[in-house]
PDB file of C-alpha atoms in Angstrom:
ATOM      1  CA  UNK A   1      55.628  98.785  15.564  1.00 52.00           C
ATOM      2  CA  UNK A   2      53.303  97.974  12.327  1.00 55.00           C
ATOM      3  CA  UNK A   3      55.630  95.286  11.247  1.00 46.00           C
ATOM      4  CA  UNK A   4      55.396  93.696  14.820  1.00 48.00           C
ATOM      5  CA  UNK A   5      51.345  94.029  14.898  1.00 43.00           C
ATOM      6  CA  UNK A   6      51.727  92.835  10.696  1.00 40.00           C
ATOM      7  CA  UNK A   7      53.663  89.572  12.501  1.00 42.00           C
ATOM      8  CA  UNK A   8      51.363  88.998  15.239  1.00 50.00           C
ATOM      9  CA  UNK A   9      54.071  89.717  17.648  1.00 45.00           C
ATOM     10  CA  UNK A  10      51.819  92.842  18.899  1.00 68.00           C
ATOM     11  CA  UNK A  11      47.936  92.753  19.432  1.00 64.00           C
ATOM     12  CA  UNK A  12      46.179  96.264  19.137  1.00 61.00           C
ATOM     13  CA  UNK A  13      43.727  96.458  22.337  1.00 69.00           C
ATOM     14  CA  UNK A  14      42.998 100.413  22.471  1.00 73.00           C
ATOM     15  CA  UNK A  15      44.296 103.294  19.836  1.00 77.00           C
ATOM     16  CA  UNK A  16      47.818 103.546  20.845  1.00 71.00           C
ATOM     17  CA  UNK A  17      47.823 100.373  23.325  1.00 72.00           C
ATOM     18  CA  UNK A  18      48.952  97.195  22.315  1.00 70.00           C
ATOM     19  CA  UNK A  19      49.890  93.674  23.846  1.00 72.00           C
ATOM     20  CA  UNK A  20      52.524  90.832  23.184  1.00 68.00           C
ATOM     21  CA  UNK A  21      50.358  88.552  21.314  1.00 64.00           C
ATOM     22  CA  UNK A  22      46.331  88.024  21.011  1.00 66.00           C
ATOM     23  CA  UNK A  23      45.619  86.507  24.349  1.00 72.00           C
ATOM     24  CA  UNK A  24      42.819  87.040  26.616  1.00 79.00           C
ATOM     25  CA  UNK A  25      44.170  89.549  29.149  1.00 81.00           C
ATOM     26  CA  UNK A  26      44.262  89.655  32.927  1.00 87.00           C
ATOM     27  CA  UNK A  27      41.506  91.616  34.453  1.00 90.00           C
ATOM     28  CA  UNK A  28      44.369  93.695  36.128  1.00 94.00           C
ATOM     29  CA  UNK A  29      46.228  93.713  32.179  1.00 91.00           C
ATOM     30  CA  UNK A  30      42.438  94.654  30.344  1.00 92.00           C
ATOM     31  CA  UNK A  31      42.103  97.508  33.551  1.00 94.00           C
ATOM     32  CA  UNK A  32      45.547  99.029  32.643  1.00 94.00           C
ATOM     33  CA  UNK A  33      45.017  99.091  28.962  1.00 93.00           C
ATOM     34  CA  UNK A  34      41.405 100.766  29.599  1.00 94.00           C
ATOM     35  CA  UNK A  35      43.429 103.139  31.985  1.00 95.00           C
ATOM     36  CA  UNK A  36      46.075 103.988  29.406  1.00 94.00           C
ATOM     37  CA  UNK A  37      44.085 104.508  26.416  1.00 93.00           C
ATOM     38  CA  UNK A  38      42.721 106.897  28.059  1.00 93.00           C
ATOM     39  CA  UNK A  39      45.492 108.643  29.373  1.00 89.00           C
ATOM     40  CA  UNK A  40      45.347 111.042  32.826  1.00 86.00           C
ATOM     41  CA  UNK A  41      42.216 108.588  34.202  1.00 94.00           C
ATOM     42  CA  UNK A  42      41.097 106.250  36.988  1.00 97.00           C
ATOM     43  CA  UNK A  43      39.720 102.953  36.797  1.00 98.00           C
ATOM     44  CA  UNK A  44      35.952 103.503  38.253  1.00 98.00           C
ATOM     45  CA  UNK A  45      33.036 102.378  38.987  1.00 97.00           C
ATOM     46  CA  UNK A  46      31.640  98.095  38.776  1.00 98.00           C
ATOM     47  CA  UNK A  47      35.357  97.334  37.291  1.00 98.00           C
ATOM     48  CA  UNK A  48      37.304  98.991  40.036  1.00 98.00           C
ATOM     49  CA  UNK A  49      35.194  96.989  42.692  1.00 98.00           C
ATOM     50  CA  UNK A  50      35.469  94.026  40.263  1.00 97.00           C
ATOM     51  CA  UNK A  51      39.282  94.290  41.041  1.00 97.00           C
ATOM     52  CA  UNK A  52      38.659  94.282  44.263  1.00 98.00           C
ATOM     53  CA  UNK A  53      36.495  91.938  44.329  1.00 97.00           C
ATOM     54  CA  UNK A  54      34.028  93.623  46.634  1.00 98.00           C
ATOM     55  CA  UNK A  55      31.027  93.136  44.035  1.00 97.00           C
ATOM     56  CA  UNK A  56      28.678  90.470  42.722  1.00 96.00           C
ATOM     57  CA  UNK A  57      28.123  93.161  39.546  1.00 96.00           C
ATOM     58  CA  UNK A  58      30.342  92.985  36.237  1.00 94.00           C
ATOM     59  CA  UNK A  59      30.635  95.121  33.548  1.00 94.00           C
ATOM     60  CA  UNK A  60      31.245  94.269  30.019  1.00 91.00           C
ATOM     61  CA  UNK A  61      33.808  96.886  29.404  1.00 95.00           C
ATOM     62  CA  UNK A  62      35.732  98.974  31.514  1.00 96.00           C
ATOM     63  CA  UNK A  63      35.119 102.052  33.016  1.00 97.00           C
ATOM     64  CA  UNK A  64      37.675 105.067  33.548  1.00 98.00           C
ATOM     65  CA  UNK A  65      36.693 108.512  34.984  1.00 97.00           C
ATOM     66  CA  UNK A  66      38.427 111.338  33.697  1.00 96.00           C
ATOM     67  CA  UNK A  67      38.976 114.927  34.373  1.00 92.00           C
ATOM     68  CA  UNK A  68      38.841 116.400  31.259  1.00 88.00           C
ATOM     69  CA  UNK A  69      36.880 116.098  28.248  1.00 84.00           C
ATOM     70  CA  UNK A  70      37.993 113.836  26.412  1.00 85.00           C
ATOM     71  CA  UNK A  71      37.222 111.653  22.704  1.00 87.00           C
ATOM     72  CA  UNK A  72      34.945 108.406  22.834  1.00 89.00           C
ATOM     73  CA  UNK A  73      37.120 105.203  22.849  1.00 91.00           C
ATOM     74  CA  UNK A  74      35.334 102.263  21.502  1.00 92.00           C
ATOM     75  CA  UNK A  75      34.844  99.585  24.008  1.00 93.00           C
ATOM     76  CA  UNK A  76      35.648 101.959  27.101  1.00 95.00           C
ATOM     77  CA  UNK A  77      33.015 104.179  28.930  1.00 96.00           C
ATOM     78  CA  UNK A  78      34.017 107.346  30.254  1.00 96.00           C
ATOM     79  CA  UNK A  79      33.208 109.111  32.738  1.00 94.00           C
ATOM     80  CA  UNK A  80      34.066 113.263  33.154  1.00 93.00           C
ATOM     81  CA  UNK A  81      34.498 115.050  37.077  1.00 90.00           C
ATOM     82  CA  UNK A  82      36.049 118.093  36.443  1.00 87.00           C
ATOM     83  CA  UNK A  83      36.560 118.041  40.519  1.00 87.00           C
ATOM     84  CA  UNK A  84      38.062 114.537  41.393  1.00 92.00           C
ATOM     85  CA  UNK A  85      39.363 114.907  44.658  1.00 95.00           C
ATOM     86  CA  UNK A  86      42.723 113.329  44.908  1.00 95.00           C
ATOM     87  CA  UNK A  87      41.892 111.551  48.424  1.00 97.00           C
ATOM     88  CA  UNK A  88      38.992 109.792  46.012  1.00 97.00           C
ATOM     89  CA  UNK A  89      41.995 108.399  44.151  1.00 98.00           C
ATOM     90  CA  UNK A  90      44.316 104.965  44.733  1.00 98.00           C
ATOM     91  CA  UNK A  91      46.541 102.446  43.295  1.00 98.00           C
ATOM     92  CA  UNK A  92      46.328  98.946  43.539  1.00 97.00           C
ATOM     93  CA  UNK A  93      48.649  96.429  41.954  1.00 95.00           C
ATOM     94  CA  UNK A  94      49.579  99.235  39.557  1.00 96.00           C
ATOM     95  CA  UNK A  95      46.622 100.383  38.606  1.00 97.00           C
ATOM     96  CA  UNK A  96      44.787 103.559  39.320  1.00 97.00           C
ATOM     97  CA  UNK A  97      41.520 103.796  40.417  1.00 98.00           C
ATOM     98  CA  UNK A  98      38.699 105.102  42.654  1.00 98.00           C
ATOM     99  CA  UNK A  99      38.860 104.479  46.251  1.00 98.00           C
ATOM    100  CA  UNK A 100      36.608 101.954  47.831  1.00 99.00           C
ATOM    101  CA  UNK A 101      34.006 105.339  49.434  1.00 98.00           C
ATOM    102  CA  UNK A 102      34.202 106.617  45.834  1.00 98.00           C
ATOM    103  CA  UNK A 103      33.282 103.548  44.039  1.00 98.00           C
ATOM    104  CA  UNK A 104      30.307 103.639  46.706  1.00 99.00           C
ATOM    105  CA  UNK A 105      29.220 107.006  45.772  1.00 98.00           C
ATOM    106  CA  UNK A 106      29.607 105.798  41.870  1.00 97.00           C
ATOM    107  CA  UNK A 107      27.400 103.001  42.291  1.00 98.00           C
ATOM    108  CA  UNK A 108      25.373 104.791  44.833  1.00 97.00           C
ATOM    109  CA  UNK A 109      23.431 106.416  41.432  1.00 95.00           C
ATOM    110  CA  UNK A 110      22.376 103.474  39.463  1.00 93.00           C
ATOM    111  CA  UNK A 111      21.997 100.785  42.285  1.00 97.00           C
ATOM    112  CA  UNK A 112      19.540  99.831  45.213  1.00 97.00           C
ATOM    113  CA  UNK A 113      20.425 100.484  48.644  1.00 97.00           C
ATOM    114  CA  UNK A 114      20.466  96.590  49.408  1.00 97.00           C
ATOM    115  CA  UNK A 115      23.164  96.443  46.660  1.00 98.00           C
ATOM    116  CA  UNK A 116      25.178  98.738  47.625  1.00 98.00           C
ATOM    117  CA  UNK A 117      25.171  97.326  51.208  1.00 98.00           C
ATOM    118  CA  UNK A 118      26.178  93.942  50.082  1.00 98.00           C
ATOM    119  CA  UNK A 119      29.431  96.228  48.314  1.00 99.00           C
ATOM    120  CA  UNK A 120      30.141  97.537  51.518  1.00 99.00           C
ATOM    121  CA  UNK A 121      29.710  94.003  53.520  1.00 98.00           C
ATOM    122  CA  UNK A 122      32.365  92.523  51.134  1.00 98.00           C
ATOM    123  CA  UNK A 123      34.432  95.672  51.459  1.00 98.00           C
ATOM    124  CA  UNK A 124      34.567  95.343  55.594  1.00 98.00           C
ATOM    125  CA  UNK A 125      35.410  91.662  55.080  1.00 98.00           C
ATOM    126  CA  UNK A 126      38.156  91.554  52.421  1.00 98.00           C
ATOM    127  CA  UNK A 127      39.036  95.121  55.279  1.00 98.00           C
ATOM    128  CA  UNK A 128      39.226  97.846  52.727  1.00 98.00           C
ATOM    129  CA  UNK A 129      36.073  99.706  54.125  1.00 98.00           C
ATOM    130  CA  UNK A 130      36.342 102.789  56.253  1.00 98.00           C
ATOM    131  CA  UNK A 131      33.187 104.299  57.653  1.00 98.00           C
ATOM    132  CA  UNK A 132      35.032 107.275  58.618  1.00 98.00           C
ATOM    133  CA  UNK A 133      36.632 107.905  55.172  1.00 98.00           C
ATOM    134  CA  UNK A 134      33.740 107.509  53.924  1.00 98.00           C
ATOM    135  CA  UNK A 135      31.313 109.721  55.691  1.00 98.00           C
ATOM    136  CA  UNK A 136      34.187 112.441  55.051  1.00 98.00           C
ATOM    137  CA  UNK A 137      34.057 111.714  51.003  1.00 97.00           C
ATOM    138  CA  UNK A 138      30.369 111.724  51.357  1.00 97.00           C
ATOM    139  CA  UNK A 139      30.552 115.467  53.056  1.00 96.00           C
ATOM    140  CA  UNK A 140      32.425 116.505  50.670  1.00 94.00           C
ATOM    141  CA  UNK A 141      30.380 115.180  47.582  1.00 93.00           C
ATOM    142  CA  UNK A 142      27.320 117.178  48.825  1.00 88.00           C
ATOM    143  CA  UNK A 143      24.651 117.238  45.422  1.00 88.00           C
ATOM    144  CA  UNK A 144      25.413 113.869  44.365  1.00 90.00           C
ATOM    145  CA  UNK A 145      22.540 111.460  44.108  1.00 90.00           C
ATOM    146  CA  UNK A 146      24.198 108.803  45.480  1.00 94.00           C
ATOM    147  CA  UNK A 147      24.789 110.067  48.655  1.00 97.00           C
ATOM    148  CA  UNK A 148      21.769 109.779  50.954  1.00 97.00           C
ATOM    149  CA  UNK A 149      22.112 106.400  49.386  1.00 98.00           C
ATOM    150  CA  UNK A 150      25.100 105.366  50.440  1.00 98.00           C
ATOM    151  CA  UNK A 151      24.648 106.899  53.943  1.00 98.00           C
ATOM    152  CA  UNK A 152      21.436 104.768  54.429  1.00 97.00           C
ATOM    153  CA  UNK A 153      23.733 101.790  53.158  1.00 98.00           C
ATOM    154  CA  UNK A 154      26.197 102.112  55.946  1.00 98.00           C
ATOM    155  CA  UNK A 155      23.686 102.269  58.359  1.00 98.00           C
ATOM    156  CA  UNK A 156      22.023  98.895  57.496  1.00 97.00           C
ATOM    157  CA  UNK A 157      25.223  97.669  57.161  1.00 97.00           C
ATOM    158  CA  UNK A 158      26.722  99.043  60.737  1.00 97.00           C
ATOM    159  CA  UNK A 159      22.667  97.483  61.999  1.00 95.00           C
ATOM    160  CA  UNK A 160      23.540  93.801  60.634  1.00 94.00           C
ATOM    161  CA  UNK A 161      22.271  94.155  57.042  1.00 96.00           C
ATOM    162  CA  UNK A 162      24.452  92.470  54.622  1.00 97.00           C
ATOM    163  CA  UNK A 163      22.535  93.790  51.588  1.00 98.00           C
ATOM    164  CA  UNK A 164      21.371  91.658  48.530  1.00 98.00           C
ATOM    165  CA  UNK A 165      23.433  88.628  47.554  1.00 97.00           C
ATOM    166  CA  UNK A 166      21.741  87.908  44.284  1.00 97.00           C
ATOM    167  CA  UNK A 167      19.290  88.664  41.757  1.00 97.00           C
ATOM    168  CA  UNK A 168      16.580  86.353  43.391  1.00 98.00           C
ATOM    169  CA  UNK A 169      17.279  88.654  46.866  1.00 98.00           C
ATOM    170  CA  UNK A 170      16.631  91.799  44.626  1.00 98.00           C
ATOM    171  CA  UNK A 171      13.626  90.932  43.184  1.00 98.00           C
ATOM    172  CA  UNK A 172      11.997  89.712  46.528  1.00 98.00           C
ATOM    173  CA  UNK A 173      13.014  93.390  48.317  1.00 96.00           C
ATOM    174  CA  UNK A 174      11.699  95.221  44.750  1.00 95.00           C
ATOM    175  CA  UNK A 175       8.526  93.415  45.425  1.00 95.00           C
ATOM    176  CA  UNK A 176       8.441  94.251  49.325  1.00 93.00           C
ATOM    177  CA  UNK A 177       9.336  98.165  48.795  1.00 91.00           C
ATOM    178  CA  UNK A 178       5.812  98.880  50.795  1.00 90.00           C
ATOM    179  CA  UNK A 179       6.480  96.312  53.939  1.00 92.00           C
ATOM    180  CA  UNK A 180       8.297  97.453  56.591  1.00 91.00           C
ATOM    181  CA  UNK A 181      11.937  98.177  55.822  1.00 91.00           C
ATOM    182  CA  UNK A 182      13.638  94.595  56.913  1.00 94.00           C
ATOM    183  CA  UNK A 183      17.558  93.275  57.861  1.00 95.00           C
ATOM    184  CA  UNK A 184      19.168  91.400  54.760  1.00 97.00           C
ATOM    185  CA  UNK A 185      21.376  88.416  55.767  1.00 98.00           C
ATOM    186  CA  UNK A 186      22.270  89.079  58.887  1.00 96.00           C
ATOM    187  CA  UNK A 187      22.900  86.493  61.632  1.00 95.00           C
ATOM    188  CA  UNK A 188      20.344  85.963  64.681  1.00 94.00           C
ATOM    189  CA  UNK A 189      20.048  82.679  66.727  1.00 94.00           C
ATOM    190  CA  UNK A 190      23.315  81.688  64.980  1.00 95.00           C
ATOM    191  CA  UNK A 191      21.864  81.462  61.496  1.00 96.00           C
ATOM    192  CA  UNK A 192      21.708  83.781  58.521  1.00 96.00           C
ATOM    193  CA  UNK A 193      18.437  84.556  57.504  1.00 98.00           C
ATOM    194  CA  UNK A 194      17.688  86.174  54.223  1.00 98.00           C
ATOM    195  CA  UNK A 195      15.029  88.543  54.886  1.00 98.00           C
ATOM    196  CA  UNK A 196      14.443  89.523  58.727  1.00 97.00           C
ATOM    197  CA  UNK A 197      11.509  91.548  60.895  1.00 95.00           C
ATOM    198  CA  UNK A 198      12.741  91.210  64.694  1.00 93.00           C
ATOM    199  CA  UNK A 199       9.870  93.143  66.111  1.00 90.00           C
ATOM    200  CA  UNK A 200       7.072  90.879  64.136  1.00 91.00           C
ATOM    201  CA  UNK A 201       9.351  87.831  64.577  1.00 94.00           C
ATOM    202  CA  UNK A 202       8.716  86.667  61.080  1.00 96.00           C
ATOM    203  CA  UNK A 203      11.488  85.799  58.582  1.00 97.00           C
ATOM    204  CA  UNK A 204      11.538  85.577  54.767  1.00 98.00           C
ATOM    205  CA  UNK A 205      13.342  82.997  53.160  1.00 98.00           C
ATOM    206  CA  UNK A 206      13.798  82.962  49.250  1.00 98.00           C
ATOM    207  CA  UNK A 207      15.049  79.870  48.150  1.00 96.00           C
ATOM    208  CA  UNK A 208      17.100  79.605  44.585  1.00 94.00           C
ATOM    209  CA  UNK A 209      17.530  76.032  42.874  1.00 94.00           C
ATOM    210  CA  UNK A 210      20.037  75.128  44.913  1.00 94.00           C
ATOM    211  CA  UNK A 211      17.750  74.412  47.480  1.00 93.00           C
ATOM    212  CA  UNK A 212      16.120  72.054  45.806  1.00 94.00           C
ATOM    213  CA  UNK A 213      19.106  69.663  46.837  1.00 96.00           C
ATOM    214  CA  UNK A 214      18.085  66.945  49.449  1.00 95.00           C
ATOM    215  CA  UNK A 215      20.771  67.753  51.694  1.00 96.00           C
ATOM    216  CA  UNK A 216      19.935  71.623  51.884  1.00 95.00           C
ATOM    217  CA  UNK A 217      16.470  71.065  52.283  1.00 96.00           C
ATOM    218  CA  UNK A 218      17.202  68.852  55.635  1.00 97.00           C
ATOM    219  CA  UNK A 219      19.253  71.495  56.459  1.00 97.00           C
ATOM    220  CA  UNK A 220      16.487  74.263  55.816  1.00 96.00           C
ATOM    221  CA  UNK A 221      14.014  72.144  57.752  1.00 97.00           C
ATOM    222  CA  UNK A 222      16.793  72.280  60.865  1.00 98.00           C
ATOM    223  CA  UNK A 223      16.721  75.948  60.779  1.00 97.00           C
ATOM    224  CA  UNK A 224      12.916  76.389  60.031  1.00 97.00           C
ATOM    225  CA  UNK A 225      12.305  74.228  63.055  1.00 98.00           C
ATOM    226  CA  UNK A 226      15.018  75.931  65.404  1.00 98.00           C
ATOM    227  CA  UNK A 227      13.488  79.756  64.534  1.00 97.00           C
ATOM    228  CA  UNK A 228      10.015  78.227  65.274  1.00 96.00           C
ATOM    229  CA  UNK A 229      11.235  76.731  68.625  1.00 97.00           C
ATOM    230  CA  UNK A 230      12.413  80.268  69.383  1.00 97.00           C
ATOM    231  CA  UNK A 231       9.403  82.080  68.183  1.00 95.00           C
ATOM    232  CA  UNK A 232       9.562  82.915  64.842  1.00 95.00           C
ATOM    233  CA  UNK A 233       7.361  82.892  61.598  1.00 95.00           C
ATOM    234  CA  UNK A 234       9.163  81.776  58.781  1.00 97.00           C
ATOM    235  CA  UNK A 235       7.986  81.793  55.555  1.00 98.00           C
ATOM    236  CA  UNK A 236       9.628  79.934  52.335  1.00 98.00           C
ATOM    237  CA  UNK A 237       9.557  81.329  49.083  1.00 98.00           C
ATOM    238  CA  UNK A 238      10.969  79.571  45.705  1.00 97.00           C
ATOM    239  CA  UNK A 239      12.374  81.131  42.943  1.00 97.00           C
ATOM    240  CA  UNK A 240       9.548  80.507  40.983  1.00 97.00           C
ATOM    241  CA  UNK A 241       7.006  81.936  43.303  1.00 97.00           C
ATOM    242  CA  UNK A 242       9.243  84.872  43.054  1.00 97.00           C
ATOM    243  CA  UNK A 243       9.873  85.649  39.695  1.00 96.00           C
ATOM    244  CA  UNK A 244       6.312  83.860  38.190  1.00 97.00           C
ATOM    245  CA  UNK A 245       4.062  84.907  40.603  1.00 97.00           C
ATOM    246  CA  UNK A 246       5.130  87.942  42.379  1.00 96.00           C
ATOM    247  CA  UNK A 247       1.863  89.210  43.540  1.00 96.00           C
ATOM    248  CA  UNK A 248       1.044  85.862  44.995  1.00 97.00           C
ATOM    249  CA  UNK A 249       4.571  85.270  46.559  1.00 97.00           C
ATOM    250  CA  UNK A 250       3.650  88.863  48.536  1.00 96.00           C
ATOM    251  CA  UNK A 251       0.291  87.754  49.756  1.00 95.00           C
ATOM    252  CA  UNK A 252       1.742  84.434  50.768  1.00 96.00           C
ATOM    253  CA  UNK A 253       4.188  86.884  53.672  1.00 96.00           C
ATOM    254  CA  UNK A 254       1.690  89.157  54.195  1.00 94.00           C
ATOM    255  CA  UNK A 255      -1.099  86.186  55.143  1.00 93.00           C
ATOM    256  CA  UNK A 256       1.819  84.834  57.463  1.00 91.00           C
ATOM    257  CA  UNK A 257       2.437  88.242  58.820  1.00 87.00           C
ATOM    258  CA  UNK A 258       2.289  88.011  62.815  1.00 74.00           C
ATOM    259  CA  UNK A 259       0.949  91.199  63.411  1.00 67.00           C
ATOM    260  CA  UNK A 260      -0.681  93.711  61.985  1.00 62.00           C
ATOM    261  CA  UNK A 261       1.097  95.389  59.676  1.00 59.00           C
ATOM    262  CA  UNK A 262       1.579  99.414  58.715  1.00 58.00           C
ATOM    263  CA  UNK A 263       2.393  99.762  55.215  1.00 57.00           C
ATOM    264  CA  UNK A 264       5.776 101.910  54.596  1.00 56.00           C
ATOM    265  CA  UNK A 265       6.326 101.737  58.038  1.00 50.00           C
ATOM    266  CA  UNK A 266       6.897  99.628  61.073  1.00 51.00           C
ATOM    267  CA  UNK A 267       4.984  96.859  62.605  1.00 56.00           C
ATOM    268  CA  UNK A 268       2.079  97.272  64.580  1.00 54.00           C
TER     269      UNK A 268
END
């Protein structure tokens, strides 16, 4: 084996896990090497629904949750459950790993609810989301944080809520934690509208730089004009009102609000 690595025929990756040659691997290949330097562990957490690709979140290096304790391995994080169910556990194209409700409840600690509701709206639609399976990992996981979480999340979801679907989305709804709690992308009057009240009729739109484009703007002015035909408030934000001027880009909704409006609650 040292005379192959010594020849360049085999590329160390992990103590004890080595490659044919010093190529950038797969995501599947990097997964499986994380997986086997470890030894009796599951791919986890953002890379598991990275390999699925159920999530808009990446992480640097991979994640694998183990059952034992067990020695730091540079480049890998682990992650100890001395009680890892083994109906939380899967294979895909080889690889072990965390099922799709237990990657919820893993991200369900360290992510907003609007996040983890766009997971589960790209879970439904690639169909590898279960509510049922879910709810019964989540009874069974009773203590965790992320569970009143993730229960929240799958009723936004099941309500029309397809969660945040970028940074841009998360800092407008971390501004707006004291409005009234909204739906996130969801579809009414055949469009999908960013940020939604249906009882005050007024909708939120926060527009990145793609917007700036002449042909999306004529087709933002369409949809502006069709939700005012039917009623609605709409209200534009940019990027840069967003992430400049936060404060202002919150009085700018609330001076557009319809009604009056109840703060941490519902509209009025």
């Amino acid at each position: 084996m040292s005379k192959r690595v010594a020849r360049g025929a085999l590329h160390r990756r992990y103590p004890g896990v080595y490659s044919f040659g010093p190529g950038e691997l797969s995501p599947e290949a990097e997964a499986m090497a994380a997986v086997l330097a470890v030894g009796d562990g599951v791919l986890c957490n953002r890379p598991a629904a990275t390999l699925l690709r159920i999530s808009r979140f990446r992480s640097s290096v991979p994640h694998v949750l183990v059952t034992r304790r067990h020695r730091p391995v540079e480049g890998i994080v682990i992650h100890h459950c001395r009680d890892l169910d083994p109906r939380d556990v899967t294979v895909h194209r080889g690889i072990p790993m965390t099922t799709v409700p237990r990657i919820l409840l893993d991200l369900g600690e360290d992510h907003t609810v609007w996040q983890v509701t766009n997971v589960i709206h790209e879970a439904a639609f690639r169909k590898c989301f279960d509510v049922a399976a879910t709810r019964r990992m989540l009874a069974r996981s009773t203590g965790r944080r992320g569970v009143a979480l993730v229960e929240r999340a799958i009723a936004l979801h099941l309500a029309g809520s397809a969660g945040t679907k970028s940074a841009l989305e998360d800092a407008f709804i971390a501004l707006a934690t004291d409005l009234p709690e909204p739906l996130v992308n969801t579809i009414h009057e055949g469009e999908e509208l960013d940020f939604l009240w249906p009882d005050c009729r007024l909708n939120v739109e926060v527009d990145g730089p793609g917007h700036r484009r002449p042909a999306v703007r004529r087709d933002d002015a369409r949809r502006d004009h069709k939700l005012k035909a039917a009623g609605y408030t709409v209200v534009r934000l940019t990027d840069i009102e967003v992430q400049r001027a936060p404060e202002a880009a919150l009085q700018k909704v609330l001076r557009n609000w319809p009604t009056s409006i109840v703060l941490r609650g519902s509209c009025a």
